Coordinates of C-alpha atoms and ligand atoms in Angstrom, one line a residue:
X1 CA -142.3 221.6 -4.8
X2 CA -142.1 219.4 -1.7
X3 CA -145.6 217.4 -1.6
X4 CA -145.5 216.0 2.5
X5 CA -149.1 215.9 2.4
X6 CA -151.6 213.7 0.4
X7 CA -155.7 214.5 -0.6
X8 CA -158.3 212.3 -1.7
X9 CA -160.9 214.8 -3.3
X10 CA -164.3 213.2 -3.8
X11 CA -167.0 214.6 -6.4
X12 CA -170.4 213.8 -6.7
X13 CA -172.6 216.2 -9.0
X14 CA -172.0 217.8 -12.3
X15 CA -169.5 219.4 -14.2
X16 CA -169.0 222.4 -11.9
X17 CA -168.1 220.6 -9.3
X18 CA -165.8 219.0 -11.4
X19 CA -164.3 222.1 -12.1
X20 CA -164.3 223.3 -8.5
X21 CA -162.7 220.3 -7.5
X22 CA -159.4 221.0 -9.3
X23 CA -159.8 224.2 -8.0
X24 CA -159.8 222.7 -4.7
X25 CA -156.7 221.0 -5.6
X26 CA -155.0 223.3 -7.3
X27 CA -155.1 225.4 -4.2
X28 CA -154.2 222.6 -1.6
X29 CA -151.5 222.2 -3.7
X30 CA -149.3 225.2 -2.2
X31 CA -150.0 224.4 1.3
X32 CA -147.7 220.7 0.3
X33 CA -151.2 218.4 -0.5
X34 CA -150.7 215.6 -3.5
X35 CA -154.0 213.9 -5.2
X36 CA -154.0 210.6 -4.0
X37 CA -157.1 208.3 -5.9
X38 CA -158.0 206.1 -2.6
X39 CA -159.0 208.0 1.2
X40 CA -157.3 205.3 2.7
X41 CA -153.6 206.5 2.5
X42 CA -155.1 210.3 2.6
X43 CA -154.2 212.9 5.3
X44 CA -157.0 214.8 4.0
X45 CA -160.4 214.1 2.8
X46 CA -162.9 216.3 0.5
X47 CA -166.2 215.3 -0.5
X48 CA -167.5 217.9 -3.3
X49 CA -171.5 217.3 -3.1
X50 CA -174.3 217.5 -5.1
X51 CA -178.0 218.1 -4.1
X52 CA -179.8 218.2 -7.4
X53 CA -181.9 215.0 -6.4
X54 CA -182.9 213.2 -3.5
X55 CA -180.3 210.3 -4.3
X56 CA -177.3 212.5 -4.7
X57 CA -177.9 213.4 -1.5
X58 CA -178.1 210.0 0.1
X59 CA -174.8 209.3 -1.6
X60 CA -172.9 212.1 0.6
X61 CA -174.3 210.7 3.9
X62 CA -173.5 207.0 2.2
X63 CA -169.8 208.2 1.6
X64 CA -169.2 210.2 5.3
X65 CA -170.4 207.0 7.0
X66 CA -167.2 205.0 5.2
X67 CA -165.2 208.0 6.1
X68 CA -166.2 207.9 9.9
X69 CA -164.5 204.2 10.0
X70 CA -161.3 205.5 8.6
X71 CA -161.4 208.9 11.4
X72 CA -161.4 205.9 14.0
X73 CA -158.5 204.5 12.9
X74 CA -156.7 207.5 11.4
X75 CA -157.7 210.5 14.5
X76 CA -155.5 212.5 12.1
X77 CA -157.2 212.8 9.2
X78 CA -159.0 215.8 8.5
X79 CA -162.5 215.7 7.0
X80 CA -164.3 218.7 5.2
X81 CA -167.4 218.6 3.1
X82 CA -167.9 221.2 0.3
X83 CA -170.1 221.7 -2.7
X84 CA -173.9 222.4 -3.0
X85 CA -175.0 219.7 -0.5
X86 CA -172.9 221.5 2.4
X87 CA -174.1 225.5 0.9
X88 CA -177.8 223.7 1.4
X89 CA -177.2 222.2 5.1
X90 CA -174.4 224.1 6.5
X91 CA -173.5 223.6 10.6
X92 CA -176.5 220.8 10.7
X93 CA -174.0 218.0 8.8
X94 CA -171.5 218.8 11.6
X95 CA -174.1 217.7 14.1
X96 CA -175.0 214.9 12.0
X97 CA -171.7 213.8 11.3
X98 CA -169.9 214.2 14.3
X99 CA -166.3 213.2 12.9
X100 CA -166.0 216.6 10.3
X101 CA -163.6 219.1 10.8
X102 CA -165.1 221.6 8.1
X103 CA -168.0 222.5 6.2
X104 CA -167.7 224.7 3.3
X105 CA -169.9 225.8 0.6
X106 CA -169.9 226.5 -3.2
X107 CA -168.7 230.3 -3.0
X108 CA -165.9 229.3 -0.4
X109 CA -163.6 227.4 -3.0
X110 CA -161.2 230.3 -3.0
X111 CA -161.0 230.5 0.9
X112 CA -160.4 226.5 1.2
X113 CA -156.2 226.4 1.6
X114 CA -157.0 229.3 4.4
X115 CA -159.4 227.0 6.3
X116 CA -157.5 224.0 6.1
X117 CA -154.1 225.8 7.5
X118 CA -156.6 226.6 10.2
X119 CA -157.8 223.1 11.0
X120 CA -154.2 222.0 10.7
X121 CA -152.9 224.5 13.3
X122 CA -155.8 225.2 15.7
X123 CA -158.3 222.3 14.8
X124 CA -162.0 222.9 15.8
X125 CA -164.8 222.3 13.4
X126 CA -165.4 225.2 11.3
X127 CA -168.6 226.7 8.6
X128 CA -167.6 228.7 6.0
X129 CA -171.0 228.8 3.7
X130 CA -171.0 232.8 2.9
X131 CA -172.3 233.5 -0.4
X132 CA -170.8 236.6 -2.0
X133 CA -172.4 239.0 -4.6
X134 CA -169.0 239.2 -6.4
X135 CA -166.9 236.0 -8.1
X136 CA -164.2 234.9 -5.8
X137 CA -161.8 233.7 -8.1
X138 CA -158.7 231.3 -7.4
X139 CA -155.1 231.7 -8.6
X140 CA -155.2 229.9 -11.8
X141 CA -153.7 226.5 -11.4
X142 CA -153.1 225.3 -15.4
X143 CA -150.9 222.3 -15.0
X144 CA -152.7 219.3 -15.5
X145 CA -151.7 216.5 -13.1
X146 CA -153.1 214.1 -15.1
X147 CA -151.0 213.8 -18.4
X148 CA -153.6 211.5 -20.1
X149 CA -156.4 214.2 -19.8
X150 CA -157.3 216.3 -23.2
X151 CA -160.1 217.5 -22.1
X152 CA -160.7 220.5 -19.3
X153 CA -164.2 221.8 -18.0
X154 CA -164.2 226.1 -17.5
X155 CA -167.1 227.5 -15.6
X156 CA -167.3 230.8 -17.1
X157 CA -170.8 231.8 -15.1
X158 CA -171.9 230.6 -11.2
X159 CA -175.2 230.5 -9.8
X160 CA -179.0 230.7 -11.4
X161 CA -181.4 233.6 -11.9
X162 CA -184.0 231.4 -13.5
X163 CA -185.4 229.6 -10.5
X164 CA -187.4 226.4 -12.5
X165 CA -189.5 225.4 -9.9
X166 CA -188.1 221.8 -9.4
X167 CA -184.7 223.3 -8.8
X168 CA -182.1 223.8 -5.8
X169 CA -179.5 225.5 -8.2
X170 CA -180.5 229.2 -7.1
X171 CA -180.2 228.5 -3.3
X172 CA -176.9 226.3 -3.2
X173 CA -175.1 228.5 -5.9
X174 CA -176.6 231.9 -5.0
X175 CA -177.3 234.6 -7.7
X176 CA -176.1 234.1 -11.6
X177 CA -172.5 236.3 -11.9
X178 CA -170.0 235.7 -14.7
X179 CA -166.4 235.6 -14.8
X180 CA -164.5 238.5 -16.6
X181 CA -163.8 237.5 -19.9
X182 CA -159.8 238.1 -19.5
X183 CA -159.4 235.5 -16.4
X184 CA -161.6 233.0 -18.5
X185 CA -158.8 233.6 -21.1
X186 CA -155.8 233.1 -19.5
X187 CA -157.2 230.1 -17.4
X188 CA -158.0 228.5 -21.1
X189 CA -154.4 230.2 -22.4
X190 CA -152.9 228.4 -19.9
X191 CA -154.4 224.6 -20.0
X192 CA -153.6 225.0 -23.7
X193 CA -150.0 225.3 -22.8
X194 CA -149.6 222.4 -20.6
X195 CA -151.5 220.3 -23.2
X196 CA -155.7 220.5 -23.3
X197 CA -156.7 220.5 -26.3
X198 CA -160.3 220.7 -25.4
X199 CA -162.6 222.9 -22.9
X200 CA -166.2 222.8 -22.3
X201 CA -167.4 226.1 -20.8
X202 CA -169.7 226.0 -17.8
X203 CA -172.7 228.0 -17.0
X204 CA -176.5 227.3 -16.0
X205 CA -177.5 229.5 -19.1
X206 CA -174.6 230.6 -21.0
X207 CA -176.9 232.7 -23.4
X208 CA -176.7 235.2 -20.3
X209 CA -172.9 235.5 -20.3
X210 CA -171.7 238.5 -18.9
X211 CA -175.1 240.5 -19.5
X212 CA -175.9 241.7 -15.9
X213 CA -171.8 243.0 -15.6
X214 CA -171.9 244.5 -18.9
X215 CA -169.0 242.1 -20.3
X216 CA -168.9 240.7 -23.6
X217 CA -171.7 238.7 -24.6
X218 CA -171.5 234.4 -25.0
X219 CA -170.8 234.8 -28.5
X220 CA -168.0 237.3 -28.5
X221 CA -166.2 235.1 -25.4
X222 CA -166.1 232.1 -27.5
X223 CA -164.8 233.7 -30.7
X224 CA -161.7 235.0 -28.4
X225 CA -161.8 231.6 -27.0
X226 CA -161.7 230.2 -30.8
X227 CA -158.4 232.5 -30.9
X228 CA -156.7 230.2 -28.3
X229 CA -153.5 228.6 -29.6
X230 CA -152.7 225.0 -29.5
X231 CA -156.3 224.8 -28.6
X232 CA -158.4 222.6 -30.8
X233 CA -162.5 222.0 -29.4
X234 CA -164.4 224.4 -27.6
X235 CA -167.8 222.6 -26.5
X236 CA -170.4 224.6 -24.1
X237 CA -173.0 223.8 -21.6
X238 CA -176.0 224.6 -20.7
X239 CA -177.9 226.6 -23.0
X240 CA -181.5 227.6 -21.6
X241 CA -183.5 227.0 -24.5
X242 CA -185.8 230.8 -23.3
X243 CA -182.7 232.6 -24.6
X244 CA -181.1 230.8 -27.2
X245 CA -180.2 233.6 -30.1
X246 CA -179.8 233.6 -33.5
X247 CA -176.3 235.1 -32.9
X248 CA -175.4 232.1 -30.8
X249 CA -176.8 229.6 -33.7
X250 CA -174.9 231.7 -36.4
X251 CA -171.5 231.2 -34.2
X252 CA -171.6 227.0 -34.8
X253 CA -171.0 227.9 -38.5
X254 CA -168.7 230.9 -38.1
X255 CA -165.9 229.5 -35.2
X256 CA -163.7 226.5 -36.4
X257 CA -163.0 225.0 -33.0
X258 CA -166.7 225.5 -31.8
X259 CA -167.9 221.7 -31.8
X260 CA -171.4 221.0 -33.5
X261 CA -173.2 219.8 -30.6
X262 CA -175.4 221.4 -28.0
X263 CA -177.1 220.6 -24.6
X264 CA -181.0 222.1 -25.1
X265 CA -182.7 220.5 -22.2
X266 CA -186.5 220.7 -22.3
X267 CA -187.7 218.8 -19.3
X268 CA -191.2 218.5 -20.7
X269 CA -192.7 218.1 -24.0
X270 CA -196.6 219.7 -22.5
X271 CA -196.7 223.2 -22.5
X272 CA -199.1 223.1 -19.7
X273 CA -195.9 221.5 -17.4
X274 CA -193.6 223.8 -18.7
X275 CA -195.3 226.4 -17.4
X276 CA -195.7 224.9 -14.2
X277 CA -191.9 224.1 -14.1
X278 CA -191.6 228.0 -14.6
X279 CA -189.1 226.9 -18.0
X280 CA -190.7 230.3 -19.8
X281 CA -191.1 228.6 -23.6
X282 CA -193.7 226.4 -24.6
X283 CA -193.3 223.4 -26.9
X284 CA -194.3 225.0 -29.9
X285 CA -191.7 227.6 -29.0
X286 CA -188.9 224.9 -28.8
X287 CA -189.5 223.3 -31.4
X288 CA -189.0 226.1 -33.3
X289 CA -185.5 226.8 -31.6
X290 CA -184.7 223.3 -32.9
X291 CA -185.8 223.9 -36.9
X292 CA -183.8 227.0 -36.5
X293 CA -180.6 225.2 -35.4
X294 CA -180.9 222.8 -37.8
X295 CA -181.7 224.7 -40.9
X296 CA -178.7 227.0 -39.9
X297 CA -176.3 223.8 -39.0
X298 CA -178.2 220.5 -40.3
X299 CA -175.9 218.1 -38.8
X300 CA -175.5 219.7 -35.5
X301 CA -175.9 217.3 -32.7
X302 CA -178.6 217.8 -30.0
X303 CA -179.3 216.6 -26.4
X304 CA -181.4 217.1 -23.7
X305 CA -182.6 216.3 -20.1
X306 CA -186.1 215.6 -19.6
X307 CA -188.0 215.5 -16.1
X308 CA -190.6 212.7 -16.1
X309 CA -193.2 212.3 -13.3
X310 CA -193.4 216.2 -12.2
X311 CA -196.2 216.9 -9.9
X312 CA -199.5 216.9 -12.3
X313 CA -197.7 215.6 -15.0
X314 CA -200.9 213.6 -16.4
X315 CA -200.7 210.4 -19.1
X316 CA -201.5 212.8 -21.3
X317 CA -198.7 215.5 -20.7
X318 CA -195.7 212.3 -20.5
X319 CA -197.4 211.2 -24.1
X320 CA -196.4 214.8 -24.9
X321 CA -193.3 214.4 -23.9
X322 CA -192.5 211.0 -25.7
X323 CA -193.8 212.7 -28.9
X324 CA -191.5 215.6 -28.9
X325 CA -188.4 213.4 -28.3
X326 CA -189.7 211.3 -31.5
X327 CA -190.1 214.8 -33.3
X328 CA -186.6 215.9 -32.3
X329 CA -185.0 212.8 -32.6
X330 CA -182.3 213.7 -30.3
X331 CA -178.8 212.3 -30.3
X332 CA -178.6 211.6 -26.8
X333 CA -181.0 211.8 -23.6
X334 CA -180.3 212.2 -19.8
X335 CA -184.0 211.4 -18.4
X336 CA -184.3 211.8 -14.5
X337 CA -187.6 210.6 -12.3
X338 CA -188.6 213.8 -10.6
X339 CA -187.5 214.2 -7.0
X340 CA -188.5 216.6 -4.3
X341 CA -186.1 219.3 -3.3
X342 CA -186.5 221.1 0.3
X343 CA -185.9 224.4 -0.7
X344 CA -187.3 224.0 -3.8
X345 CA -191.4 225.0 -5.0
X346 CA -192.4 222.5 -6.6
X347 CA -192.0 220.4 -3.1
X348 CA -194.9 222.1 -2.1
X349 CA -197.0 221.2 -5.8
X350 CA -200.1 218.8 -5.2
X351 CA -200.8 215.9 -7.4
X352 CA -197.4 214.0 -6.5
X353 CA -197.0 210.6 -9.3
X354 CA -196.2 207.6 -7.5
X355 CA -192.4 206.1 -7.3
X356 CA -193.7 203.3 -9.5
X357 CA -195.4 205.5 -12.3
X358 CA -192.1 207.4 -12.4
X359 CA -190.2 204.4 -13.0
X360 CA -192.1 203.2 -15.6
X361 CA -192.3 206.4 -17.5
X362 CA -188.4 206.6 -17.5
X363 CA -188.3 203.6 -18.9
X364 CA -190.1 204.7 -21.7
X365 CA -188.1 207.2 -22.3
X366 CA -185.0 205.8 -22.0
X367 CA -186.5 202.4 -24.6
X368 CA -187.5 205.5 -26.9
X369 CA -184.0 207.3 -26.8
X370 CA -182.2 204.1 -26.9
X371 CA -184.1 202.9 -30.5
X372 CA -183.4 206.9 -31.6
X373 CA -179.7 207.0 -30.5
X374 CA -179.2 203.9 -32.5
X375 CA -180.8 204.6 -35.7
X376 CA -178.7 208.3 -35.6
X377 CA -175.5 206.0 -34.9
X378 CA -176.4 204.1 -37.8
X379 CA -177.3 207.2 -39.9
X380 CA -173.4 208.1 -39.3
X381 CA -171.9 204.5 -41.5
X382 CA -170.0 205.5 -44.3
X383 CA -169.9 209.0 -43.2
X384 CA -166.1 210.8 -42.1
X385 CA -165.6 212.1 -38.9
X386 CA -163.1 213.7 -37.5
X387 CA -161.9 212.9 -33.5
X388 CA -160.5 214.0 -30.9
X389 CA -158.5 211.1 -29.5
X390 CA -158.8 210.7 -25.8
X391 CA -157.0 207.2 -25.6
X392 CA -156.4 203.7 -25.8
X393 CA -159.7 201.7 -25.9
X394 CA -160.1 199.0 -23.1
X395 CA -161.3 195.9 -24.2
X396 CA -163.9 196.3 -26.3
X397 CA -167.9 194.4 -25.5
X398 CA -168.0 191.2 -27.2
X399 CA -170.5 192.3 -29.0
X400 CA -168.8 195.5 -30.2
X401 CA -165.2 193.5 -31.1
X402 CA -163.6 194.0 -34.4
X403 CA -161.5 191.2 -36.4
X404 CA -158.4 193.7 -35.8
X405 CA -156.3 193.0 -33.4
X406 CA -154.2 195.7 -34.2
X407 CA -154.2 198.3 -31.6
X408 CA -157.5 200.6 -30.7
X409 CA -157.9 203.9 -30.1
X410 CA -161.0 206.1 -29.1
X411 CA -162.1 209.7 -29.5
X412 CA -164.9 211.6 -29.9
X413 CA -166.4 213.3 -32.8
X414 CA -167.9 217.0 -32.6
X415 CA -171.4 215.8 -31.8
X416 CA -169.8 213.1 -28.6
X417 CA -170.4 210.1 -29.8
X418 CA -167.4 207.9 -29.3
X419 CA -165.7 206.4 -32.0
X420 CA -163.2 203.8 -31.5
X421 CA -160.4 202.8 -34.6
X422 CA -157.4 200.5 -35.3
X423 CA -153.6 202.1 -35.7
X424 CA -151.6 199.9 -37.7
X425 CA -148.4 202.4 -37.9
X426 CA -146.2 202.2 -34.8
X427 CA -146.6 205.0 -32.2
X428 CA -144.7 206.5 -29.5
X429 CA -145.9 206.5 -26.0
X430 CA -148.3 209.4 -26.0
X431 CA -149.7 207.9 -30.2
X432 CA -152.4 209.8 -31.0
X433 CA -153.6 211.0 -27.5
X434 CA -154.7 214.8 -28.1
X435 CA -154.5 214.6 -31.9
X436 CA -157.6 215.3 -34.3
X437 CA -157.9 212.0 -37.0
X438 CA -160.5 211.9 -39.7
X439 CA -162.0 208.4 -39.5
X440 CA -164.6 207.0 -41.9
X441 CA -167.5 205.3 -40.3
X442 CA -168.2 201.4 -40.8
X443 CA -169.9 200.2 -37.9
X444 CA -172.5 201.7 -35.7
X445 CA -173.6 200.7 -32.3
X446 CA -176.0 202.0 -29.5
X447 CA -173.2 203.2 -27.4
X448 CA -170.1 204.0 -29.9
X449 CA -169.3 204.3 -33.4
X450 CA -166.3 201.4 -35.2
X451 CA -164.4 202.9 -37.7
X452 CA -161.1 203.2 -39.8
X453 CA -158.6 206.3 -39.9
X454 CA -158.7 207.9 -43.9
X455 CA -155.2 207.7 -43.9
X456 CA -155.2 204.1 -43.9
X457 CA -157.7 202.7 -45.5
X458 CA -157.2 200.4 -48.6
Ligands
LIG501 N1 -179.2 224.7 -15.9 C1 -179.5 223.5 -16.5 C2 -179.8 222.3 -15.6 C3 -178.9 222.0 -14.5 S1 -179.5 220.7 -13.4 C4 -180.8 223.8 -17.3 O1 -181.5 224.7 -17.1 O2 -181.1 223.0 -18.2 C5 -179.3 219.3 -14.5 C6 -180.6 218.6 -14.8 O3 -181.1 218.0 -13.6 C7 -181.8 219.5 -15.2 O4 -181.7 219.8 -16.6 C8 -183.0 218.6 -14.9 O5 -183.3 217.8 -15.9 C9 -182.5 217.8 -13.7 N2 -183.1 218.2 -12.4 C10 -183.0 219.3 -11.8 N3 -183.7 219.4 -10.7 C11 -184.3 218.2 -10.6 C12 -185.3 217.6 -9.7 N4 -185.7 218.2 -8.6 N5 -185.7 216.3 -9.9 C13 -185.3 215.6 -11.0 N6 -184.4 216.1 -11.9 C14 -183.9 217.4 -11.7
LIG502 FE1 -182.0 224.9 -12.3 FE2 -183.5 226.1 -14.1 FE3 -181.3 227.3 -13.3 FE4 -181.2 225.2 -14.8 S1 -182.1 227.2 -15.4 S2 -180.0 225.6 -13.0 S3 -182.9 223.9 -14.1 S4 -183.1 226.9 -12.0
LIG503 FE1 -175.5 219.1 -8.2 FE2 -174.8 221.5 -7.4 FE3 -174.2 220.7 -9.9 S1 -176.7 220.6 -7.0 S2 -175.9 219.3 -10.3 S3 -173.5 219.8 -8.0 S4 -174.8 222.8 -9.3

């Protein structure tokens, strides 16, 4: 394959976009377009955005105002704009940002190569932000350009049925639909033959797998994804805490490859916000979830996200929320100030908190998590664990140095916290990349884990 052509792909957001954006360039790919990592020597630029929160919004119009100084230079270069930002906004960011060619949103992935051959041969600045009521998939594009990456995300499930009341996810990624269980398959099938050795399978709320089509359900797709060969970790995300099953919590004991670990974001500890956030559970009712999980897998990792500063969200209600993350003790936290969406309900919610109160309540939080995160890291010493290795560690924080100076690798373990180990016996180039090691613990920080691989201890 001849590549004449180069494309700088740029992705703001979460995992699904991710995701998309290999799509994206596994099907520019065909039409003679190689990755490049900087716009500057690209023929082609996409920016894959993200319009969860006010600020990942700024970022797009932040990043089109460098690319508008490289169109002057480079009349050439072809511009599109994809993602949830561009589903969201559509023809407006073509008036705004006069130097686009295309605009295309999150169901037009598939269509992509046919719009570019269009800009190439007839210019003109085109839309495509159609959302379809069926999945349009894309020609499965397995081999991994990058020969250091492990690690692949899968979105098995698009769009949102749930509409949370904060959220833009319905309107930029239209109606929940999930992938037949057979593409899923031989997508995974595939990455597993040119060399991942772990996927993490995307949905807003896996529990809902393949319900409204009448597919197999979440737990059946992962015990065929457990049959994989040459695949080794199968993580998952997100799991709505509303319809997390006993089935699904059984399935962390019963599939080998199934990482201990999940995702349960809360958003709020009162059950009086909950409600308003339209979330469906109360407190009481996630917490029970929780004792569940753990009395049926009792060192299963859990993390969360947590909203603070929702409209009405008194002292009382964030105290609430502080207490529930003491109860659960979580492994890890993402903790986001609450931010106005357009399209969104809660825009419309009295009682807004001040930018400073939100501040200062995700501070809190994040103080909180940070003491938790360390005292579970510390809970980990002496214990084994075995990792995925992912690489060669760069140089490690002062702080976090070992006397070795043998050479250091880092992986994960099945719960995500990174652990990072000497290797005394000589490698070859690729060492230990991909390749599961049982490490026993010996030093625990707030970020990582320190520790020494079974084999070679003394
Ligand atoms: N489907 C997942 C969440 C996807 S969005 C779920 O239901 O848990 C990822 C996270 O962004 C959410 O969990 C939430 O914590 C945060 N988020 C979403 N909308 C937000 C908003 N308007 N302001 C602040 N944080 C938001
Ligand atoms: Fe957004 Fe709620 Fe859907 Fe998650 S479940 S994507 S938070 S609407
Ligand atoms: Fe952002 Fe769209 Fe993901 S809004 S978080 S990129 S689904």
């Amino acid at each position: 394959m001849m590549y004449p052509k180069t494309v700088y792909i740029h992705t703001i957001g979460c995992q699904m976009n991710v995701y998309d954006s290999e799509r994206i360039a596994g099907g520019l790919a065909p039409l003679g377009y190689r990755q490049v990592s900087e716009p500057e020597s690209a023929d082609l630029v996409i920016l894959n955005t993200c319009a969860i929160r006010e600020k990942a919004e700024q970022k797009v119009f932040s990043f089109l105002g460098r690319m508008a100084g490289l169109k002057r230079k480079n009349p050439e270069l072809i511009i599109g704009v994809g993602g949830c930002v561009a589903q969201q906004e559509g023809r407006k960011i073509l008036d705004r940002a006069p130097y686009l060619d295309l605009v295309f949103g999150t169901h037009a992935v598939s269509r992509l190569p046919v719009l570019i051959q269009q800009v190439e041969t007839t210019g003109g600045r085109l839309v495509d932000v159609a959302l379809s009521d069926t999945i349009q998939e894309s020609p499965i594009y397995a081999a991994s350009p990058n020969l250091d990456q492990i690690s692949r995300f899968v979105t098995i499930m698009q769009g949102c049925d749930n509409y949370c009341t904060y959220c833009v996810v319905p309107y930029v990624r239209g109606r929940e639909m999930s992938r037949s269980p057979e593409r899923i398959l031989s997508e995974i099938q595939a990455l597993a033959d040119a060399g991942i050795r772990e996927v993490t399978l995307l949905g807003q709320n896996v529990n809902s797998y393949g319900k409204k089509e009448g597919l197999c359900d979440f737990s059946e797709l992962l015990t065929r994804v457990n049959g994989i060969e040459g695949l080794l970790r199968i993580r998952f995300t997100t799991s709505h805490p509303k319809d997390l099953s006993d089935d699904l919590i059984a399935t962390f004991n019963r599939l080998d490859k199934l990482c201990k670990h999940i995702h349960l974001p809360v958003q709020s500890g009162s059950t009086r916000i909950l409600s308003r956030m339209n979330r469906k559970y109360t407190r009481d009712m996630y917490l029970e979830k929780i004792a569940r999980l753990r009395d049926a897998c009792p060192d299963i990792a859990i993390t969360s996200d947590i909203i603070v500063g929702f409209p009405g969200e008194t002292p009382e209600d964030f105290e609430d929320t502080l207490s529930l993350i003491r109860q659960v003790a979580y492994d890890g936290l993402f903790a986001f100030m609450y931010s106005d969406r357009p399209n969104a309900p809660a825009a419309h919610f009295p009682e807004k908190i001040s930018e400073a109160e939100k501040a200062e309540r995700l501070q809190r939080v994040l103080g909180l998590q940070e003491t938790l995160t360390l005292e579970k890291n510390q809970s980990l010493v002496h214990s084994v664990q075995v990792v995925l290795v992912e690489g060669v560690s760069q140089r490690m924080n002062a702080s976090e140095a070992s006397p070795e100076t043998t050479p250091q690798w880092y992986g994960r373990t099945p719960g995500h916290k990174i652990v990072h180990f000497p290797e005394r016996e000589r490698l070859g180039a690729s060492g230990n990349l991909g390749r599961l090691k049982t490490i026993r613990i010996e030093k625990a920080f707030s970020h990582s884990l320190w520790g020494r691989p079974v084999s070679q201890e003394e």
